[in-house]
XYZ file of C-alpha atoms in Angstrom:
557
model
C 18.993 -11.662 29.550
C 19.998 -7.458 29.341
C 16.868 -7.019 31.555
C 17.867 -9.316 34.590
C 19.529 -6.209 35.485
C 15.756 -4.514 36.363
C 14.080 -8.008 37.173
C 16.139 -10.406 39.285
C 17.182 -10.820 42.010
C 16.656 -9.735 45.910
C 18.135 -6.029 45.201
C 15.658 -5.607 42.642
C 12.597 -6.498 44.147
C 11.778 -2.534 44.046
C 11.823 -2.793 40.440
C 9.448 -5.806 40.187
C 7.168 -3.705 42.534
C 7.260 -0.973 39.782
C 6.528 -3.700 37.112
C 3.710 -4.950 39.045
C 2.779 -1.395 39.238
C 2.525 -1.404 35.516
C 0.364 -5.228 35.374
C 3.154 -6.734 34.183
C 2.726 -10.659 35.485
C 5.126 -12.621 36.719
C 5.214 -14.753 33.657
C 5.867 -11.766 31.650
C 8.558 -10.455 33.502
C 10.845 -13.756 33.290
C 10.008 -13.385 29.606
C 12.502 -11.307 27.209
C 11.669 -7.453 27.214
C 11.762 -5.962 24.119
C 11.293 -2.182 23.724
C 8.730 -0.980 20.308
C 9.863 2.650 19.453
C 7.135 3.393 18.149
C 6.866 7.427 16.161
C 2.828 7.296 16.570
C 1.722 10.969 16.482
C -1.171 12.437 14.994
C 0.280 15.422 12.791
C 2.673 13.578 10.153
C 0.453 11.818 7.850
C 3.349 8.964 7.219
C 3.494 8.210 11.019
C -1.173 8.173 11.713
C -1.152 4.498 11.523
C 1.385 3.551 13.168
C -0.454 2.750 16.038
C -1.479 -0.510 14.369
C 1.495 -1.202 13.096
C 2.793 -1.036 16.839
C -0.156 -3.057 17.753
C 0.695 -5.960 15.398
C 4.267 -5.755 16.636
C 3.303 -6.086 19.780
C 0.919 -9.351 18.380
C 4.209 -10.778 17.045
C 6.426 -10.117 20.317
C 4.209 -11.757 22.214
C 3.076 -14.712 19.849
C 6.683 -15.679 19.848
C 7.704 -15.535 23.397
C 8.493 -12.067 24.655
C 6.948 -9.350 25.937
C 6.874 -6.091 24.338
C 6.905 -2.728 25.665
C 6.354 0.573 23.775
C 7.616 3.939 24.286
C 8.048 6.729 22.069
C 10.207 8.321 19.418
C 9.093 12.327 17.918
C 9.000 13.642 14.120
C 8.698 16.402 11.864
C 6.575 16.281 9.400
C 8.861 17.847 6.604
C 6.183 18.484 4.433
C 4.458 20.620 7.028
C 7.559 22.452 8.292
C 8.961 23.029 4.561
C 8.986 26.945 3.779
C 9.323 28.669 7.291
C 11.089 28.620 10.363
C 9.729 25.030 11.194
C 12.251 23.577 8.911
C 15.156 24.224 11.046
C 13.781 21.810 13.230
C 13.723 18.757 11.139
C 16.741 17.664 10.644
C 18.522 18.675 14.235
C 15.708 15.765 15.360
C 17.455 12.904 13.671
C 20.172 13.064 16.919
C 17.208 13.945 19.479
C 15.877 10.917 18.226
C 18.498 8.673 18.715
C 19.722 9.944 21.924
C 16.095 9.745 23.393
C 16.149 6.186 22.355
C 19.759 5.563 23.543
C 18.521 6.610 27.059
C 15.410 4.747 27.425
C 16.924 1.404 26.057
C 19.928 1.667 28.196
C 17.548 2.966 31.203
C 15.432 0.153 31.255
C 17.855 -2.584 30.313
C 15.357 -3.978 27.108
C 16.823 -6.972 25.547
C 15.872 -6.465 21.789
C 14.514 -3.434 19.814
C 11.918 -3.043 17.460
C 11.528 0.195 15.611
C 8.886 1.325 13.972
C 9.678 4.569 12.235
C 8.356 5.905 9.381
C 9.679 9.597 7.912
C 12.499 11.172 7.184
C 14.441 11.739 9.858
C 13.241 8.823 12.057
C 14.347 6.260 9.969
C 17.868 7.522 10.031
C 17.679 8.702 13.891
C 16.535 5.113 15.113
C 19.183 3.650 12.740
C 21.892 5.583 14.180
C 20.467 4.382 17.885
C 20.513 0.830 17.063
C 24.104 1.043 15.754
C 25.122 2.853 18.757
C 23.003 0.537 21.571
C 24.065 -2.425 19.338
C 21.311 -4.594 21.236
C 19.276 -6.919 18.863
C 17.155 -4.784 16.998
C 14.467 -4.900 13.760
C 12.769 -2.339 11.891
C 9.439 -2.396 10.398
C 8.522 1.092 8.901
C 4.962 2.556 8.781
C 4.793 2.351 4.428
C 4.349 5.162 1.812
C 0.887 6.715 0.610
C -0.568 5.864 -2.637
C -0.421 8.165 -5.316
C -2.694 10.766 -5.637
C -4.826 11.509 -9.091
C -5.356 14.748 -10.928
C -7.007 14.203 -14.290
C -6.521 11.098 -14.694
C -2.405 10.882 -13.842
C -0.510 9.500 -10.845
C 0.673 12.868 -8.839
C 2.664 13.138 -5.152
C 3.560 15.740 -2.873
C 5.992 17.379 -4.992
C 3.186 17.993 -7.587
C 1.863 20.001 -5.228
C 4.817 22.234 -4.104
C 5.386 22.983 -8.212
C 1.728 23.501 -8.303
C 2.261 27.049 -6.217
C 5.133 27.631 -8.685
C 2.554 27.489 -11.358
C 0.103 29.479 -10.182
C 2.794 32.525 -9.246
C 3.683 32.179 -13.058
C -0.137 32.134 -14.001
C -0.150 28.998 -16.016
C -2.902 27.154 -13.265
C -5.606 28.649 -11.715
C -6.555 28.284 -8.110
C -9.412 26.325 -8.663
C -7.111 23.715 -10.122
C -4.469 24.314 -7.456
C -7.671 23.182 -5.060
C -7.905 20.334 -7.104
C -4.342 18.976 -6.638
C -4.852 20.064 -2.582
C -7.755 17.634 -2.425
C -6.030 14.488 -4.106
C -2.529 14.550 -4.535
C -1.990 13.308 -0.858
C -4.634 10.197 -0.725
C -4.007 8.097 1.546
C -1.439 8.180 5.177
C 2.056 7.066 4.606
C 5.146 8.200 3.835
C 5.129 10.605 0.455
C 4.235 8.579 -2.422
C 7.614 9.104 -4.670
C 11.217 8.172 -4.167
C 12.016 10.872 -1.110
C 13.804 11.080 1.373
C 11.639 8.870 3.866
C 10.894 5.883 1.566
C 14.607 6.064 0.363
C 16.121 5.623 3.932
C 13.289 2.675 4.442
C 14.039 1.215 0.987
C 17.891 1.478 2.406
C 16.868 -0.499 5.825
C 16.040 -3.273 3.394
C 19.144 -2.938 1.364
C 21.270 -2.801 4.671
C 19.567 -6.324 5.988
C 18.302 -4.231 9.251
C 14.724 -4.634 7.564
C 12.720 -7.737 6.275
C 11.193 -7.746 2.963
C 8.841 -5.099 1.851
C 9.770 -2.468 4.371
C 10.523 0.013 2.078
C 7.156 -0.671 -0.239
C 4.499 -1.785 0.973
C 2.089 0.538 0.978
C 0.702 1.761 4.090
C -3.351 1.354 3.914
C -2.215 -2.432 2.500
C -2.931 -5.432 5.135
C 0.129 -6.757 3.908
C 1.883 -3.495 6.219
C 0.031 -5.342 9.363
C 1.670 -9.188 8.341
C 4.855 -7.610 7.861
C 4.755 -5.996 11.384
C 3.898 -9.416 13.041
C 6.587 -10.934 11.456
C 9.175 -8.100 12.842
C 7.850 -8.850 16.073
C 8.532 -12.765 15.695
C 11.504 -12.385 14.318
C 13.564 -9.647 16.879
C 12.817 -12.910 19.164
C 15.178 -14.927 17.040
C 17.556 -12.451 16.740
C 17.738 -11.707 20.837
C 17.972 -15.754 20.936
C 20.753 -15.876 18.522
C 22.216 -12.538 19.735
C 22.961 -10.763 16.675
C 23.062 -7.376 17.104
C 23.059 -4.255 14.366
C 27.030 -3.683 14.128
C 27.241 -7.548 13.097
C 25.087 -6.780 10.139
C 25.923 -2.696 9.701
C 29.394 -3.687 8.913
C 31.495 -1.506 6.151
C 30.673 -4.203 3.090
C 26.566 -3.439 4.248
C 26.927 0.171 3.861
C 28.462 -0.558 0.598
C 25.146 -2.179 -0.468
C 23.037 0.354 0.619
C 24.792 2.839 -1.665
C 25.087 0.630 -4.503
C 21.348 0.602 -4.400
C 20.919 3.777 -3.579
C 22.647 4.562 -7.099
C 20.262 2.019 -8.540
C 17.019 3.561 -7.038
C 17.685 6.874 -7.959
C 17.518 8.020 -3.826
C 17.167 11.272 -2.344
C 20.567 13.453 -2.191
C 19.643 13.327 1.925
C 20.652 9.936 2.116
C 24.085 11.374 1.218
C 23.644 13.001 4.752
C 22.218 10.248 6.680
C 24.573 6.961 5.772
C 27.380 8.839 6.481
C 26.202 9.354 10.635
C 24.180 5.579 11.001
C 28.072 4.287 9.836
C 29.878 6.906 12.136
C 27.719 5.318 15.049
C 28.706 1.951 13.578
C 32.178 2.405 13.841
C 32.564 2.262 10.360
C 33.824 5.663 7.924
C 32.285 6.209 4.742
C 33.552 9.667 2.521
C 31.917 10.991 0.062
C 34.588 9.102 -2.638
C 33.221 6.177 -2.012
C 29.904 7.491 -3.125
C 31.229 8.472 -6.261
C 33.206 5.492 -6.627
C 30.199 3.548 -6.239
C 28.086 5.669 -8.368
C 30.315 5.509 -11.513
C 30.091 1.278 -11.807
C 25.955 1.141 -10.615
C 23.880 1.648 -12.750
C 20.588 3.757 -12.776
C 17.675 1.438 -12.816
C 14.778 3.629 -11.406
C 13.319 6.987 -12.590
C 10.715 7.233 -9.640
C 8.593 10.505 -8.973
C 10.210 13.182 -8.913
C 12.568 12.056 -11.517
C 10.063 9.698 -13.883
C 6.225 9.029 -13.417
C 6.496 5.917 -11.068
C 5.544 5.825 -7.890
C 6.459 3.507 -4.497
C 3.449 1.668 -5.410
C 5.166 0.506 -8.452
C 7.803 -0.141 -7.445
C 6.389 -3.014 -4.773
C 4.379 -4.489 -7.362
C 7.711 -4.783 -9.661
C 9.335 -6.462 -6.841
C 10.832 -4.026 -4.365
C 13.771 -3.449 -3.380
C 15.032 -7.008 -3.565
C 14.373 -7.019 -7.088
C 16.313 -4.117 -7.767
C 19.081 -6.033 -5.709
C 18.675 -8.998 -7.902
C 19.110 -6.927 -10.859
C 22.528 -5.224 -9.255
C 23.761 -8.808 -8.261
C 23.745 -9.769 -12.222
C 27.096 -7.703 -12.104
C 28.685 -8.605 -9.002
C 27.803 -4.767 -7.557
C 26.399 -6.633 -4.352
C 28.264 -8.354 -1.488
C 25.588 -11.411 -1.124
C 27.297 -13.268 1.448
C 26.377 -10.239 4.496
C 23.982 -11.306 7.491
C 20.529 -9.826 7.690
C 17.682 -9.411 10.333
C 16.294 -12.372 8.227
C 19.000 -14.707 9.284
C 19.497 -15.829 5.945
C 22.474 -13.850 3.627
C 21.575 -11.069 1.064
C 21.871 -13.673 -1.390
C 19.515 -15.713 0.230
C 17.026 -12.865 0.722
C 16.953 -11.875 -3.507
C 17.362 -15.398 -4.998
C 13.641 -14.956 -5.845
C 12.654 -11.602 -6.219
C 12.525 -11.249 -9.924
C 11.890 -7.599 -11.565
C 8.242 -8.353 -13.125
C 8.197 -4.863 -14.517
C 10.792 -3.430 -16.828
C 9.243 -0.467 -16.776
C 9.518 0.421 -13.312
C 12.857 -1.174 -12.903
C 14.835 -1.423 -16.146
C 17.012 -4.474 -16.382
C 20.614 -3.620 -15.759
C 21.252 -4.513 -19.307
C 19.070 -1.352 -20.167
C 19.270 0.972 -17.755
C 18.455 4.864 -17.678
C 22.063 5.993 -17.413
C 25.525 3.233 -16.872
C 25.964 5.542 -13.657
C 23.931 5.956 -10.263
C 21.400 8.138 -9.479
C 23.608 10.680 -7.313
C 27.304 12.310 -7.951
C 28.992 14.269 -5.563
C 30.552 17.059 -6.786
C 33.641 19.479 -6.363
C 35.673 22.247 -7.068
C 36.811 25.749 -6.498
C 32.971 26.518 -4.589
C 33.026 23.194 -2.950
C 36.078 22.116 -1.909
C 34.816 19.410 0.237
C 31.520 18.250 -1.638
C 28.483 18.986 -2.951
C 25.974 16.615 -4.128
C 23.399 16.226 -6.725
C 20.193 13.538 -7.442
C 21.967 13.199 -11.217
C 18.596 10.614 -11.954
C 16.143 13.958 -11.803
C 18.450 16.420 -14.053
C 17.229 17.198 -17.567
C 20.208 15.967 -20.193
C 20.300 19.884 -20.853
C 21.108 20.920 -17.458
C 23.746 18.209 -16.997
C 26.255 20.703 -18.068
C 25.521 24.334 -17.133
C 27.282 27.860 -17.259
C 25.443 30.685 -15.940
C 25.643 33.830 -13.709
C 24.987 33.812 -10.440
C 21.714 35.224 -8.539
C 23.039 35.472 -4.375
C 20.435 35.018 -1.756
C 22.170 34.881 1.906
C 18.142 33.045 3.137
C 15.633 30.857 1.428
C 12.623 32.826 2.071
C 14.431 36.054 -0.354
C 15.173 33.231 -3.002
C 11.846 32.427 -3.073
C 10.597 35.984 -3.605
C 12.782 36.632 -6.225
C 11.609 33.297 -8.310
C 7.741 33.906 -7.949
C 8.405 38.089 -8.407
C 9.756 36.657 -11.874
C 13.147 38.076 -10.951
C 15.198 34.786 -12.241
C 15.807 33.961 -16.083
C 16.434 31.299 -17.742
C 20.405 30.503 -17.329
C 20.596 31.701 -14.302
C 22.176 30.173 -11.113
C 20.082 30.952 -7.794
C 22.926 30.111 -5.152
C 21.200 30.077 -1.756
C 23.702 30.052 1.391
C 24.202 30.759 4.940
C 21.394 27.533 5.138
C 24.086 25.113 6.491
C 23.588 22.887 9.244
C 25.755 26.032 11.271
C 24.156 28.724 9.153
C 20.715 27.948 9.146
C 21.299 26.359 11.891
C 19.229 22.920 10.941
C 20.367 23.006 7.357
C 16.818 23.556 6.265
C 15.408 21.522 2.608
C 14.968 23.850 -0.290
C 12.040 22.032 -1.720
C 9.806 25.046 -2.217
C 12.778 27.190 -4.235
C 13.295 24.609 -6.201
C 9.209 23.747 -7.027
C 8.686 27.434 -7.386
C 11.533 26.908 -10.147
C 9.930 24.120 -12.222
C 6.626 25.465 -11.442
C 7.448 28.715 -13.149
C 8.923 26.801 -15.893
C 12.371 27.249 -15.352
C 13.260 23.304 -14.097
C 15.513 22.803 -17.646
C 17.025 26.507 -18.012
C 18.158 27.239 -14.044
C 20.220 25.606 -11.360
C 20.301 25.815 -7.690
C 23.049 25.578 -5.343
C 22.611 25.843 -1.688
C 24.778 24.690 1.558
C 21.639 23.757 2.766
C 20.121 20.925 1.303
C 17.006 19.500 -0.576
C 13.978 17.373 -0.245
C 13.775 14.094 -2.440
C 10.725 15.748 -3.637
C 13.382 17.909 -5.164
C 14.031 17.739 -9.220
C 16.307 19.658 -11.499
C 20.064 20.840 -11.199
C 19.858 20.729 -7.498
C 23.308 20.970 -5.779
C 23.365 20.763 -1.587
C 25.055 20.182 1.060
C 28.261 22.603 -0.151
C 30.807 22.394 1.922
C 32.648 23.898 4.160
C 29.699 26.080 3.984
C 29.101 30.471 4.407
C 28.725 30.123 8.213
C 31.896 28.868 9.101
C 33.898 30.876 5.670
C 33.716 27.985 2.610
C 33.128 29.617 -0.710
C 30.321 29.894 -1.156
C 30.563 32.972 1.274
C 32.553 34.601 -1.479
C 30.277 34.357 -4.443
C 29.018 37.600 -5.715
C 26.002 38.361 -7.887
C 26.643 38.069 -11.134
C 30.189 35.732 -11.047
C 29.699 32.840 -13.842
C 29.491 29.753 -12.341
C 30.177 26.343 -14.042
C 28.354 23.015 -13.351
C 29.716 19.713 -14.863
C 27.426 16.850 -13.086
C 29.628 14.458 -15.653
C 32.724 15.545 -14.582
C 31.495 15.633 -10.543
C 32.823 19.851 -11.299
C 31.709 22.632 -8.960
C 33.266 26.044 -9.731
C 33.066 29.644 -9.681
C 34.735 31.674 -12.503
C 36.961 33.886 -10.458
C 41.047 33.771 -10.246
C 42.231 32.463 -6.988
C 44.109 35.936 -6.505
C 40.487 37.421 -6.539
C 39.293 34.260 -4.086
C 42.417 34.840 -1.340
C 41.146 38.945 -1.799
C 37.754 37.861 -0.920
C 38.154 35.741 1.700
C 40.090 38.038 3.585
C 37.759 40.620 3.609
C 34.977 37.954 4.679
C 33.667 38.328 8.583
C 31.714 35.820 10.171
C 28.272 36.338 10.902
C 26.385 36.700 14.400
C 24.668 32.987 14.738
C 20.621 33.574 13.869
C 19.415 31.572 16.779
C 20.757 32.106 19.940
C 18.984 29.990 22.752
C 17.495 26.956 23.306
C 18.573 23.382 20.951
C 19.066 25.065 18.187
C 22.065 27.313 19.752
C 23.259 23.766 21.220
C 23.044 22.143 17.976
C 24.869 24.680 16.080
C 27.627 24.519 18.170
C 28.068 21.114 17.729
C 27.313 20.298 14.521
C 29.963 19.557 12.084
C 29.624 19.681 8.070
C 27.114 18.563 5.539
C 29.823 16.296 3.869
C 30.709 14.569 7.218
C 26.423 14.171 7.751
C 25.984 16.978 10.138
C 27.346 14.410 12.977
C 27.286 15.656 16.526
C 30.591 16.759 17.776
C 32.308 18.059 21.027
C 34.329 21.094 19.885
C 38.144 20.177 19.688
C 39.490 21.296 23.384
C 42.905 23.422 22.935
């Protein structure tokens, strides 16, 4: 066992003092240790139970054999941080995440993992740690929240955010935005639509790092507690057996994921976060891929923001592994891939039949013949941009429109609720990059105060920051390279015509490349906007949205 390295032996009888210290008994230390990173904290409503969740992984650890030990992982809460300075923080956490794991697994010499994450960028962060550690490892996620209702309809957090919209445009009063305060957000649990959180867990599924119903299963449903005690049984089959994350995260599983990403109708963020969990896997994925996978996968799921279902739905329709049953009627799946289950992906779905075709339309009717995201390019993003295609009304698929420049989110914003944006217009949002922000903040209230203003079919956003799955519209992030470090989006000016063809994956601004080459010489960098503490580390390191904001040394001359 890893963790004869703290226990055996004369030389380490200083480290079974320390164990005794902690009331570990003798029995328990010749047992295998496996480490529960558990994100319990008491401000981000998705992560306030996951204190029994730990607890019944701890039940199943210990029921089959080992003994568990917990220590913890942070979060943001996005929700809370969206809007203000806060939201620079989120997403630079994903890598403080996994390196805080990284060093207390490898410190302490645990012999499995269990991880027990919950919102958005834990999910991804403890992903990218188990590929990296490559120790045998499980995750069991916390669940999403049930909708909320407001007169008598299902509603979610981004009903809220469009609420404000509709208030600044005087179409809702504030007694009725008090209404949707008290009831869109129900229950604890991970935002009740398809966002980013319950994407990456409905992903952990599709990967084989999760068991069944990790991406669904509500959170206030017992079923959540069963499905933690079987993660804890089963991590001791996996340490037995020795199969570790990069025998299961292998090139072909990242495949899956996006195939049912496309399928699902994800957030645009997972665009971000595959990319890193395979760069720690060893294994390269490019944005072409995405769009080669997008074009034969078919849409299947229009849930909130994009349609009017909700996570709940989609568990009772089957889950994930009904959607992958659906996918594997075309060959789109690789079903022969190891999972955490030991038993293949074909295995896992034999018998997970869609019982709604509402929620999930069968493949042989589904929304669109292509997936739920496209990455775009062109002239204004060289590299990529990328779009949740599933929430974009038909009218906005193709768009032409002049530009409205805003070098921060919080003067976007002004400008939309001051009723300074039109109909037609493009709001292009920049120096938000993962550099430029830094942090690369979401632009989920721009884009609410948008629809809530009743502009979500007439105007289109484009940022090289990026958006919340919350998000709906003609959203484009994660342009790249992006203003901080010169792409071209630096160059826009207000008024240029810009041209958006999500069918043609076409990104462009209507100037010559004569005027381009004039503008980006006269183009200085600016002074970075942060200047101590992680942030100022981050941004130095930090590479581009379409690479997934990886960590990098700079490139020594």
């Amino acid at each position: 066992m890893k963790s004869d390295s703290v226990k055996k032996g004369v030389e380490h009888a200083p480290h079974r003092s320390l164990l005794n210290a902690l009331g570990y008994t003798e029995e328990e230390r010749n047992r295998p240790m496996i480490g529960i990173v558990s994100s319990f904290n008491e401000i981000v409503p998705g992560h306030m139970n996951l204190d029994k969740i730990t607890e019944a992984v701890k039940m199943g650890v210990a029921m089959a054999g080992g003994t568990p030990v917990v220590f913890p992982a942070i979060a943001v809460c996005d929700g809370i941080a969206m809007g203000h300075i806060g939201m620079k923080y989120s997403l630079v956490t994903r890598d403080l995440i996994a390196d805080s794991t990284e060093c207390m697994a490898r410190a302490h010499g645990f012999d499995g993992l269990v991880m027990i994450p919950n919102c958005d960028k834990n999910v991804p962060g403890l992903l990218m740690a188990a590929a990296r550690l490559n120790i045998p490892t499980i995750f069991v996620s916390g669940g999403p929240m049930l909708a909320g209702r407001v007169g008598g309809k299902k509603r979610s957090l981004s009903s809220m955010f469009e609420a404000v919209g509709s208030v600044a445009a005087g179409t809702m009063t504030l007694e009725e935005l008090g209404e949707y305060e008290e009831k869109v957000c129900p229950t604890c649990g991970s935002c009740s639509g398809m966002y980013t959180a319950n994407s990456m867990n409905c992903l952990t599924e599709a990967i084989g790092m999760g068991l069944h119903g990790n991406g669904t299963i509500p959170a206030v449903y017992s079923a959540r507690i069963r499905l933690a005690k079987h993660a804890g049984m089963k991590i001791m089959d996996l340490v037995r057996d020795n199969v570790c994350p990069r025998d299961i995260m292998t090139e072909a599983a990242f495949r899956n994921a996006l195939a049912v990403d496309m399928a699902l109708g994800c957030s645009t963020n997972t665009m971000l976060h595959l990319p890193a969990i395979a760069h720690e896997a060893g294994v390269e994925i490019n944005m072409e891929i995405a769009n080669e996978i997008s074009d034969r996968t078919p849409n299947l799921c229009h849930l909130a923001p994009a349609g009017p279902t909700y996570m709940e739905d989609l568990n009772e329709a089957g889950g994930v592994y009904a959607v992958m049953n659906e996918l594997a009627k075309r060959d789109l799946l690789d079903l022969s891939l190891p999972t955490v289950t030991g038993k293949t992906v074909g295995e896992n779905i034999q018998n997970c039949v869609n019982t709604n075709p509402e929620v999930i339309r069968p493949i042989e009717h589904p929304y669109s013949e292509t997936g739920g995201i496209a990455v775009l390019k062109g002239n204004l993003a060289p590299d990529t941009g990328v779009v949740k295609r599933s929430a974009v009304v038909p009218e906005m698929m193709v768009h032409e429109g002049p530009a409205r420049v805003f070098d921060c989110e919080e003067d976007a914003i002004k400008a939309i609720t001051g009723g300074q944006i039109v109909a037609g217009d493009v709001v292009v949002i920049r120096y938000e990059g993962p550099k430029g922000g830094p942090g690369m903040r979401e632009m989920l209230s721009p884009t609410s105060a948008i629809a809530g203003m009743g502009l979500g079919s007439s105007v289109a956003l484009i940022t090289d920051g990026r958006f919340s799955g919350a998000s709906r519209g003609a959203s484009i992030g994660h342009v790249s390279p992006e203003a901080a470090v010169g792409g071209p989006i630096a160059l826009v000016e207000e008024g240029d015509t810009i041209l958006i063809d999500i069918p043609a994956n076409k990104l462009e601004v209507k100037i010559s490349d004569e005027e381009m080459a004039k503008r980006r010489a006269a183009w200085k960098p600016r002074q970075p906007k942060i200047t101590t503490g992680y942030l100022q580390r981050y941004c130095a390191l930090v590479t581009s949205g379409n690479r997934g904001a990886v960590l990098e040394l700079p490139h020594q001359e």
